[in-house]
Amino acid sequence: MDVYGLIGNPVGHSLSPPMHEAGYEALDVDARYVTFEPPKDGAAAAVEGAADLGVAGLNVTIPFKQDVLAAVEPDSLARRIGAVNTVDFSGGEPTGHNTDAVGATRALRAHDVALSGTAVVVGAGGAGRAVAFGLADEGMTVRVANRTESKAHDLADEVREATGHSLDALPELLADADVLVNATSVGMESDESPVPADALHGDLGVLDAVYRPLETRLLRDAADAGATTVDGAWMLLYQGVEAFERWTGREAPVDAMNEALRERL
Ligand code: ATR
């Protein structure tokens, strides 16, 4: 039996165990997915310990995503993002990957949103970084807008052809944009949107990384404007799907994993 897991602190409420285990069950893979809560300064020790115990793969969440970088051989995307959310122990040295980036692009593509033209990413924190690099790697021109404008510039400086902006620039940026991603926490705790409703239009594909609630104010406004909407559970699903496929070498049973996830949201 293979053991996969998630390290986070706190880790209790994670949706990853039921999502991955539904995948194992659907494909008859002999594996379990468990959660671990190392001390907050224990990222490297946790990775080493997992390797010693024969754990096959780890997902990584807050607060360990940056610290794990130093304990693994990161791939180019994880190194550029500066964060690892998936560790693979199948080779000699553990390798580090960031499936949040591909989670966003696969979620959009699964809804027939073309990844060409211009993408506006709202937010320049951890999620914003992953999404900005992911969309730029697809060849999109990325515009980062953030409440703290300096952080948008700092991120844009690292991403190919990207530019940084304040939130005030959103109406202008969105006028000719093809994709919009909310990578802030706005919409999670209150029924607010980081984007003015009248800046949205029907040619946009809109992904909200927030998945609680599933239907955020932004997505309601986007649907009203005739845009294609993609909720945050799709991004969560596809980051898991991408990790599952890397670890097992098999095509993930996306429907079974999606069902297990949505049952719990
Ligand atoms: P995560 O890892 O989920 O991205 P984070 O690194 O703390 O979390 O980043 C949170 C993001 O949400 C940031 O872009 C933050 O903007 P600031 O850089 O200005 O802090 C954004 N954010 C949080 N609350 C916000 C609010 N009320 N309005 C606008 N942006 C907000």
Tab-separated table of N, CA, C and O in Angstrom, residues 87-147:
chain	number	residue	atom	x	y	z
A	87	VAL	N	5.164	17.217	-3.214
A	87	VAL	CA	6.487	16.583	-3.163
A	87	VAL	C	6.349	15.147	-3.660
A	87	VAL	O	5.409	14.446	-3.285
A	88	ASP	N	7.287	14.763	-4.519
A	88	ASP	CA	7.289	13.413	-5.091
A	88	ASP	C	8.541	12.688	-4.592
A	88	ASP	O	9.656	13.166	-4.786
A	89	PHE	N	8.328	11.541	-3.949
A	89	PHE	CA	9.459	10.791	-3.375
A	89	PHE	C	9.850	9.593	-4.237
A	89	PHE	O	10.586	8.736	-3.781
A	90	SER	N	9.364	9.553	-5.467
A	90	SER	CA	9.569	8.319	-6.242
A	90	SER	C	10.989	8.189	-6.798
A	90	SER	O	11.428	7.098	-7.145
A	91	GLY	N	11.715	9.318	-6.901
A	91	GLY	CA	13.089	9.231	-7.400
A	91	GLY	C	14.057	9.141	-6.236
A	91	GLY	O	13.673	8.787	-5.117
A	92	GLY	N	15.317	9.488	-6.487
A	92	GLY	CA	16.307	9.460	-5.412
A	92	GLY	C	16.049	10.561	-4.410
A	92	GLY	O	15.703	10.314	-3.257
A	93	GLU	N	16.166	11.789	-4.873
A	93	GLU	CA	15.938	12.932	-3.989
A	93	GLU	C	14.498	13.407	-4.153
A	93	GLU	O	13.970	13.388	-5.283
A	94	PRO	N	13.824	13.828	-3.066
A	94	PRO	CA	12.452	14.322	-3.242
A	94	PRO	C	12.414	15.544	-4.170
A	94	PRO	O	13.256	16.435	-4.061
A	95	THR	N	11.454	15.570	-5.086
A	95	THR	CA	11.312	16.707	-5.986
A	95	THR	C	10.096	17.526	-5.570
A	95	THR	O	9.114	16.993	-5.047
A	96	GLY	N	10.157	18.848	-5.822
A	96	GLY	CA	9.083	19.757	-5.420
A	96	GLY	C	8.398	20.377	-6.628
A	96	GLY	O	9.064	20.776	-7.589
A	97	HIS	N	7.081	20.465	-6.555
A	97	HIS	CA	6.283	20.964	-7.678
A	97	HIS	C	5.222	21.916	-7.145
A	97	HIS	O	4.938	21.933	-5.956
A	98	ASN	N	4.657	22.708	-8.032
A	98	ASN	CA	3.563	23.585	-7.630
A	98	ASN	C	2.384	23.343	-8.551
A	98	ASN	O	2.371	23.811	-9.686
A	99	THR	N	1.412	22.583	-8.072
A	99	THR	CA	0.265	22.251	-8.930
A	99	THR	C	-0.859	23.283	-8.792
A	99	THR	O	-1.879	23.161	-9.464
A	100	ASP	N	-0.676	24.310	-7.942
A	100	ASP	CA	-1.689	25.367	-7.868
A	100	ASP	C	-1.765	26.117	-9.194
A	100	ASP	O	-2.848	26.510	-9.644
A	101	ALA	N	-0.602	26.321	-9.811
A	101	ALA	CA	-0.555	27.049	-11.081
A	101	ALA	C	-1.338	26.293	-12.154
A	101	ALA	O	-2.216	26.854	-12.821
A	102	VAL	N	-1.023	25.020	-12.296
A	102	VAL	CA	-1.705	24.211	-13.308
A	102	VAL	C	-3.154	23.955	-12.900
A	102	VAL	O	-4.025	23.784	-13.752
A	103	GLY	N	-3.414	23.959	-11.582
A	103	GLY	CA	-4.799	23.832	-11.118
A	103	GLY	C	-5.674	24.919	-11.719
A	103	GLY	O	-6.793	24.671	-12.187
A	104	ALA	N	-5.144	26.137	-11.739
A	104	ALA	CA	-5.910	27.256	-12.297
A	104	ALA	C	-6.069	27.120	-13.808
A	104	ALA	O	-7.169	27.290	-14.341
A	105	THR	N	-4.984	26.777	-14.501
A	105	THR	CA	-5.090	26.723	-15.967
A	105	THR	C	-5.953	25.542	-16.406
A	105	THR	O	-6.761	25.670	-17.328
A	106	ARG	N	-5.844	24.407	-15.717
A	106	ARG	CA	-6.691	23.258	-16.099
A	106	ARG	C	-8.163	23.525	-15.777
A	106	ARG	O	-9.051	23.092	-16.510
A	107	ALA	N	-8.423	24.233	-14.680
A	107	ALA	CA	-9.814	24.561	-14.330
A	107	ALA	C	-10.438	25.434	-15.418
A	107	ALA	O	-11.584	25.217	-15.831
A	108	LEU	N	-9.676	26.408	-15.883
A	108	LEU	CA	-10.186	27.289	-16.942
A	108	LEU	C	-10.393	26.505	-18.239
A	108	LEU	O	-11.435	26.601	-18.894
A	109	ARG	N	-9.397	25.697	-18.585
A	109	ARG	CA	-9.480	24.959	-19.845
A	109	ARG	C	-10.646	23.956	-19.836
A	109	ARG	O	-11.311	23.766	-20.849
A	110	ALA	N	-10.903	23.384	-18.667
A	110	ALA	CA	-12.014	22.424	-18.550
A	110	ALA	C	-13.359	23.094	-18.803
A	110	ALA	O	-14.360	22.421	-19.063
A	111	HIS	N	-13.384	24.430	-18.704
A	111	HIS	CA	-14.618	25.178	-18.994
A	111	HIS	C	-14.540	25.880	-20.344
A	111	HIS	O	-15.236	26.868	-20.588
A	112	ASP	N	-13.651	25.362	-21.201
A	112	ASP	CA	-13.509	25.879	-22.559
A	112	ASP	C	-13.092	27.338	-22.612
A	112	ASP	O	-13.433	28.056	-23.562
A	113	VAL	N	-12.390	27.801	-21.590
A	113	VAL	CA	-11.835	29.154	-21.628
A	113	VAL	C	-10.473	29.069	-22.332
A	113	VAL	O	-9.587	28.328	-21.888
A	114	ALA	N	-10.330	29.793	-23.430
A	114	ALA	CA	-9.068	29.764	-24.181
A	114	ALA	C	-8.003	30.541	-23.411
A	114	ALA	O	-8.255	31.644	-22.924
A	115	LEU	N	-6.817	29.940	-23.306
A	115	LEU	CA	-5.739	30.602	-22.555
A	115	LEU	C	-4.840	31.356	-23.523
A	115	LEU	O	-3.661	31.041	-23.701
A	116	SER	N	-5.424	32.354	-24.145
A	116	SER	CA	-4.656	33.219	-25.042
A	116	SER	C	-5.126	34.643	-24.827
A	116	SER	O	-6.231	34.863	-24.321
A	117	GLY	N	-4.274	35.598	-25.185
A	117	GLY	CA	-4.631	36.999	-24.980
A	117	GLY	C	-4.171	37.485	-23.624
A	117	GLY	O	-3.071	37.159	-23.171
A	118	THR	N	-5.035	38.237	-22.945
A	118	THR	CA	-4.644	38.918	-21.715
A	118	THR	C	-5.399	38.383	-20.503
A	118	THR	O	-6.610	38.199	-20.565
A	119	ALA	N	-4.664	38.158	-19.423
A	119	ALA	CA	-5.272	37.713	-18.169
A	119	ALA	C	-5.036	38.752	-17.092
A	119	ALA	O	-3.926	39.265	-16.948
A	120	VAL	N	-6.092	39.062	-16.346
A	120	VAL	CA	-5.968	39.945	-15.194
A	120	VAL	C	-6.011	39.084	-13.938
A	120	VAL	O	-6.977	38.353	-13.717
A	121	VAL	N	-4.953	39.156	-13.152
A	121	VAL	CA	-4.884	38.407	-11.895
A	121	VAL	C	-5.023	39.416	-10.762
A	121	VAL	O	-4.214	40.348	-10.642
A	122	VAL	N	-6.050	39.255	-9.938
A	122	VAL	CA	-6.243	40.136	-8.795
A	122	VAL	C	-5.656	39.441	-7.577
A	122	VAL	O	-6.097	38.350	-7.210
A	123	GLY	N	-4.653	40.077	-6.978
A	123	GLY	CA	-3.980	39.483	-5.821
A	123	GLY	C	-2.542	39.164	-6.157
A	123	GLY	O	-2.237	38.689	-7.254
A	124	ALA	N	-1.654	39.439	-5.205
A	124	ALA	CA	-0.224	39.192	-5.423
A	124	ALA	C	0.379	38.430	-4.253
A	124	ALA	O	1.570	38.508	-3.995
A	125	GLY	N	-0.465	37.661	-3.530
A	125	GLY	CA	0.032	36.792	-2.462
A	125	GLY	C	0.434	35.449	-3.047
A	125	GLY	O	0.766	35.340	-4.234
A	126	GLY	N	0.408	34.417	-2.224
A	126	GLY	CA	0.842	33.093	-2.680
A	126	GLY	C	0.005	32.589	-3.848
A	126	GLY	O	0.553	32.100	-4.848
A	127	ALA	N	-1.311	32.708	-3.746
A	127	ALA	CA	-2.177	32.222	-4.814
A	127	ALA	C	-1.974	33.045	-6.086
A	127	ALA	O	-1.908	32.501	-7.195
A	128	GLY	N	-1.853	34.360	-5.930
A	128	GLY	CA	-1.636	35.240	-7.078
A	128	GLY	C	-0.350	34.902	-7.809
A	128	GLY	O	-0.302	34.898	-9.050
A	129	ARG	N	0.696	34.617	-7.068
A	129	ARG	CA	1.981	34.243	-7.692
A	129	ARG	C	1.815	32.995	-8.554
A	129	ARG	O	2.247	32.950	-9.700
A	130	ALA	N	1.197	31.961	-7.963
A	130	ALA	CA	1.044	30.696	-8.692
A	130	ALA	C	0.226	30.912	-9.961
A	130	ALA	O	0.599	30.452	-11.051
A	131	VAL	N	-0.873	31.638	-9.858
A	131	VAL	CA	-1.756	31.843	-11.006
A	131	VAL	C	-1.059	32.685	-12.078
A	131	VAL	O	-1.139	32.395	-13.275
A	132	ALA	N	-0.338	33.723	-11.659
A	132	ALA	CA	0.337	34.599	-12.623
A	132	ALA	C	1.382	33.817	-13.420
A	132	ALA	O	1.444	33.915	-14.656
A	133	PHE	N	2.201	33.012	-12.747
A	133	PHE	CA	3.214	32.219	-13.462
A	133	PHE	C	2.545	31.159	-14.341
A	133	PHE	O	2.998	30.907	-15.467
A	134	GLY	N	1.473	30.566	-13.836
A	134	GLY	CA	0.786	29.526	-14.606
A	134	GLY	C	0.219	30.076	-15.904
A	134	GLY	O	0.392	29.478	-16.984
A	135	LEU	N	-0.429	31.229	-15.847
A	135	LEU	CA	-1.036	31.808	-17.052
A	135	LEU	C	0.037	32.336	-18.008
A	135	LEU	O	-0.095	32.223	-19.227
A	136	ALA	N	1.118	32.904	-17.459
A	136	ALA	CA	2.208	33.393	-18.316
A	136	ALA	C	2.866	32.223	-19.045
A	136	ALA	O	3.218	32.331	-20.227
A	137	ASP	N	3.008	31.085	-18.362
A	137	ASP	CA	3.606	29.906	-19.008
A	137	ASP	C	2.734	29.385	-20.147
A	137	ASP	O	3.219	28.683	-21.031
A	138	GLU	N	1.446	29.698	-20.104
A	138	GLU	CA	0.539	29.319	-21.199
A	138	GLU	C	0.644	30.303	-22.364
A	138	GLU	O	-0.027	30.153	-23.376
A	139	GLY	N	1.421	31.361	-22.166
A	139	GLY	CA	1.595	32.346	-23.223
A	139	GLY	C	0.706	33.565	-23.080
A	139	GLY	O	0.681	34.429	-23.964
A	140	MET	N	-0.024	33.654	-21.973
A	140	MET	CA	-0.903	34.824	-21.801
A	140	MET	C	-0.105	36.034	-21.318
A	140	MET	O	0.906	35.899	-20.623
A	141	THR	N	-0.572	37.205	-21.685
A	141	THR	CA	-0.026	38.450	-21.146
A	141	THR	C	-0.734	38.706	-19.823
A	141	THR	O	-1.965	38.764	-19.788
A	142	VAL	N	0.035	38.840	-18.746
A	142	VAL	CA	-0.559	38.906	-17.411
A	142	VAL	C	-0.505	40.327	-16.853
A	142	VAL	O	0.530	40.994	-16.914
A	143	ARG	N	-1.652	40.773	-16.341
A	143	ARG	CA	-1.744	42.050	-15.628
A	143	ARG	C	-2.087	41.724	-14.184
A	143	ARG	O	-3.137	41.133	-13.932
A	144	VAL	N	-1.209	42.103	-13.263
A	144	VAL	CA	-1.459	41.836	-11.847
A	144	VAL	C	-2.006	43.101	-11.203
A	144	VAL	O	-1.394	44.168	-11.319
A	145	ALA	N	-3.157	42.996	-10.541
A	145	ALA	CA	-3.710	44.133	-9.800
A	145	ALA	C	-3.806	43.740	-8.336
A	145	ALA	O	-4.274	42.650	-8.008
A	146	ASN	N	-3.342	44.625	-7.463
A	146	ASN	CA	-3.329	44.281	-6.039
A	146	ASN	C	-3.613	45.512	-5.188
A	146	ASN	O	-3.264	46.633	-5.573
A	147	ARG	N	-4.270	45.265	-4.038
A	147	ARG	CA	-4.571	46.372	-3.111
A	147	ARG	C	-3.295	47.134	-2.772
A	147	ARG	O	-3.247	48.354	-2.886
